Short mmCIF file of C-alpha atoms and ligand atoms in Angstrom, two decimals:
data_model
loop_
_atom_site.label_atom_id
_atom_site.label_comp_id
_atom_site.label_asym_id
_atom_site.label_seq_id
_atom_site.Cartn_x
_atom_site.Cartn_y
_atom_site.Cartn_z
CA MET A 1372 0.00 0.00 0.00
CA ASN A 1373 1.21 3.49 -0.80
CA ARG A 1374 2.20 5.00 2.53
CA ARG A 1375 1.44 8.62 1.68
CA LEU A 1376 -2.05 7.78 0.46
CA PHE A 1377 -2.70 5.82 3.65
CA THR A 1378 -1.64 8.76 5.83
CA LEU A 1379 -3.84 11.15 3.87
CA GLY A 1380 -6.76 8.76 4.21
CA THR A 1381 -6.42 8.60 7.98
CA ALA A 1382 -6.20 12.38 8.27
CA THR A 1383 -9.31 12.82 6.13
CA LEU A 1384 -11.22 10.28 8.20
CA ALA A 1385 -10.21 12.02 11.45
CA LEU A 1386 -11.37 15.34 10.01
CA MET A 1387 -14.72 13.87 8.98
CA LEU A 1388 -15.32 12.31 12.39
CA GLY A 1389 -14.34 15.56 14.08
CA SER A 1390 -16.82 17.57 12.06
CA CYS A 1391 -19.72 15.32 13.06
CA GLY A 1392 -19.79 16.67 16.61
CA PRO A 1393 -21.76 14.86 19.31
CA THR A 1394 -23.79 11.78 18.37
CA PRO A 1395 -27.23 12.93 17.17
CA GLN A 1396 -30.18 11.92 19.33
CA LEU A 1397 -33.60 10.92 18.07
CA LYS A 1398 -35.93 13.72 19.20
CA VAL A 1399 -39.35 15.23 18.57
CA LYS A 1400 -39.67 18.99 18.99
CA GLU A 1401 -41.89 21.97 18.14
CA ALA A 1402 -45.06 19.85 18.42
CA VAL A 1403 -48.34 21.77 18.09
CA LEU A 1404 -51.90 20.54 17.68
CA THR A 1405 -54.18 22.97 15.85
CA LEU A 1406 -57.83 22.33 16.63
CA SER A 1407 -60.30 22.22 13.78
CA PRO A 1408 -62.98 24.91 14.12
CA VAL A 1409 -65.50 22.19 13.25
CA ASP A 1410 -65.50 19.48 15.94
CA SER A 1411 -66.36 16.66 13.54
CA ASN A 1412 -63.36 17.50 11.34
CA PRO A 1413 -59.85 16.26 12.16
CA SER A 1414 -57.28 18.52 13.84
CA GLY A 1415 -53.78 18.95 12.41
CA PHE A 1416 -50.73 17.89 14.39
CA HIS A 1417 -47.37 19.35 13.33
CA PHE A 1418 -43.85 18.80 14.67
CA ASN A 1419 -40.23 18.19 13.72
CA VAL A 1420 -38.44 14.86 14.12
CA TYR A 1421 -34.65 14.97 14.52
CA GLY A 1422 -32.89 11.79 13.39
CA GLY A 1423 -30.65 9.88 15.80
CA PRO A 1424 -27.43 7.90 15.18
CA GLU A 1425 -29.16 5.49 12.75
CA ASP A 1426 -31.92 5.61 10.14
CA VAL A 1427 -35.30 4.70 11.64
CA TYR A 1428 -38.93 4.80 10.59
CA LEU A 1429 -41.63 6.67 12.46
CA LEU A 1430 -44.39 4.07 12.66
CA ARG A 1431 -47.14 5.69 14.66
CA VAL A 1432 -48.17 8.79 16.54
CA SER A 1433 -50.77 8.13 19.23
CA THR A 1434 -52.56 9.90 22.05
CA PRO A 1435 -55.01 8.79 24.74
CA SER A 1436 -56.94 12.03 24.09
CA ALA A 1437 -58.19 11.36 20.56
CA ILE A 1438 -60.27 8.62 18.95
CA ARG A 1439 -58.01 8.13 15.93
CA THR A 1440 -54.73 9.42 14.48
CA GLU A 1441 -53.27 9.03 10.98
CA MET A 1442 -50.01 10.09 9.33
CA HIS A 1443 -50.68 11.83 6.03
CA ASP A 1444 -48.66 13.03 3.10
CA VAL A 1445 -49.80 15.76 0.74
CA GLY A 1446 -49.56 15.48 -3.01
CA VAL A 1447 -51.00 16.99 -6.16
CA ASP A 1448 -53.16 14.94 -8.50
CA PRO A 1449 -51.35 15.19 -11.87
CA LYS A 1450 -54.65 15.01 -13.78
CA THR A 1451 -56.78 17.50 -11.90
CA GLY A 1452 -54.14 19.56 -10.06
CA ALA A 1453 -56.13 19.05 -6.88
CA VAL A 1454 -54.26 18.71 -3.58
CA THR A 1455 -54.69 15.22 -2.15
CA MET A 1456 -53.85 13.56 1.16
CA SER A 1457 -52.79 9.96 1.49
CA PRO A 1458 -52.15 7.92 4.65
CA MET A 1459 -48.61 6.73 5.36
CA ASN A 1460 -47.75 3.59 7.33
CA ARG A 1461 -44.23 4.76 8.08
CA VAL A 1462 -41.93 7.71 7.48
CA LEU A 1463 -38.16 7.44 7.11
CA ILE A 1464 -36.21 9.53 9.62
CA PRO A 1465 -32.63 9.58 8.27
CA ALA A 1466 -29.78 9.61 10.80
CA GLY A 1467 -28.94 13.14 11.93
CA LYS A 1468 -31.55 14.75 9.64
CA LYS A 1469 -34.60 16.84 10.45
CA VAL A 1470 -37.96 15.71 9.07
CA GLU A 1471 -40.71 18.33 9.21
CA PHE A 1472 -44.39 17.60 9.64
CA LYS A 1473 -45.92 20.93 8.69
CA ARG A 1474 -48.83 22.66 7.01
CA GLY A 1475 -48.90 21.79 3.32
CA GLY A 1476 -46.65 18.77 3.84
CA LYS A 1477 -46.49 15.63 5.92
CA HIS A 1478 -48.73 15.89 8.96
CA VAL A 1479 -50.70 13.88 11.49
CA MET A 1480 -54.47 14.16 11.73
CA MET A 1481 -56.41 13.55 14.93
CA TRP A 1482 -60.10 12.79 15.09
CA GLY A 1483 -62.21 13.27 18.19
CA VAL A 1484 -59.83 15.28 20.38
CA ASN A 1485 -61.48 15.19 23.80
CA LEU A 1486 -61.95 17.88 26.46
CA ILE A 1487 -58.77 17.15 28.47
CA PRO A 1488 -56.24 18.71 26.05
CA ARG A 1489 -58.71 21.47 25.19
CA ARG A 1490 -58.94 22.50 28.84
CA LEU A 1491 -55.23 22.06 29.60
CA GLY A 1492 -53.95 23.63 26.39
CA GLU A 1493 -51.61 20.67 25.94
CA ILE A 1494 -51.86 17.08 24.78
CA GLU A 1495 -49.93 13.93 25.67
CA THR A 1496 -48.65 12.11 22.60
CA GLU A 1497 -46.40 9.15 21.94
CA PHE A 1498 -44.17 8.54 18.92
CA LEU A 1499 -43.27 4.93 18.10
CA PHE A 1500 -40.19 4.19 15.96
CA SER A 1501 -38.95 1.08 14.14
CA ASN A 1502 -36.04 0.67 16.61
CA ASN A 1503 -38.72 0.33 19.31
CA ALA A 1504 -37.99 3.78 20.74
CA ARG A 1505 -41.07 5.44 22.18
CA ILE A 1506 -40.86 9.16 22.68
CA ARG A 1507 -43.49 10.91 24.78
CA VAL A 1508 -44.21 14.49 23.86
CA LYS A 1509 -46.43 17.05 25.54
CA ALA A 1510 -47.62 19.26 22.71
CA ARG A 1511 -49.20 22.70 22.77
CA VAL A 1512 -52.85 22.85 21.73
CA GLN A 1513 -54.12 25.95 19.93
CA GLU A 1514 -57.00 27.30 17.90
CA MET A 1515 -56.54 28.09 14.21
CA ASP A 1516 -55.49 31.65 15.08
CA GLY A 1517 -52.73 30.43 17.41
CA THR A 1518 -54.49 31.35 20.66
CA ASP A 1519 -55.29 28.97 23.56
CA PRO A 1520 -58.20 26.55 23.07
CA ASP A 1521 -61.61 28.16 23.71
CA GLU A 1522 -62.25 25.69 26.58
CA LYS A 1523 -59.03 26.83 28.31
CA LYS A 1524 -59.89 30.50 27.76
CA ALA A 1525 -63.26 29.84 29.44
CA ILE A 1526 -61.48 28.41 32.51
CA ASP A 1527 -58.70 31.02 32.67
CA GLY A 1528 -61.32 33.75 32.34
CU1 CU B 569 -54.40 14.89 6.50
#
């Protein structure tokens, strides 16, 4: 083996490792549930997932405070140009990368959000990943205009 090449290779590797910084940790942040103004319609749940040291899939987002949750992706029908939503069974969270669930993109929908999170202004949720990690997140609950839920406003006066 060419010695000089070997030395260069080692130096490059050390540089690359050094630039990676601390090991990334799988996290969920900036989680907000926006209540639908019509109770029978689903509410939109948005958040960011930060990838950990390995690629994983987000398999499910659940909460004891809603009847049903689904992960959705948004697309455009090539024939009609209409915006469509389709359920997703899993979403890849690449190592060290941020995956956004936001308005107009991937999101979670919740049906039948009960009174508990509406009164507290926050909701308990759990994120299940393919490496069996379960991350519990307390998310803010808001009305469409970004203010506290009406039920909380009624209590707070
Ligand atoms: Cu949806």
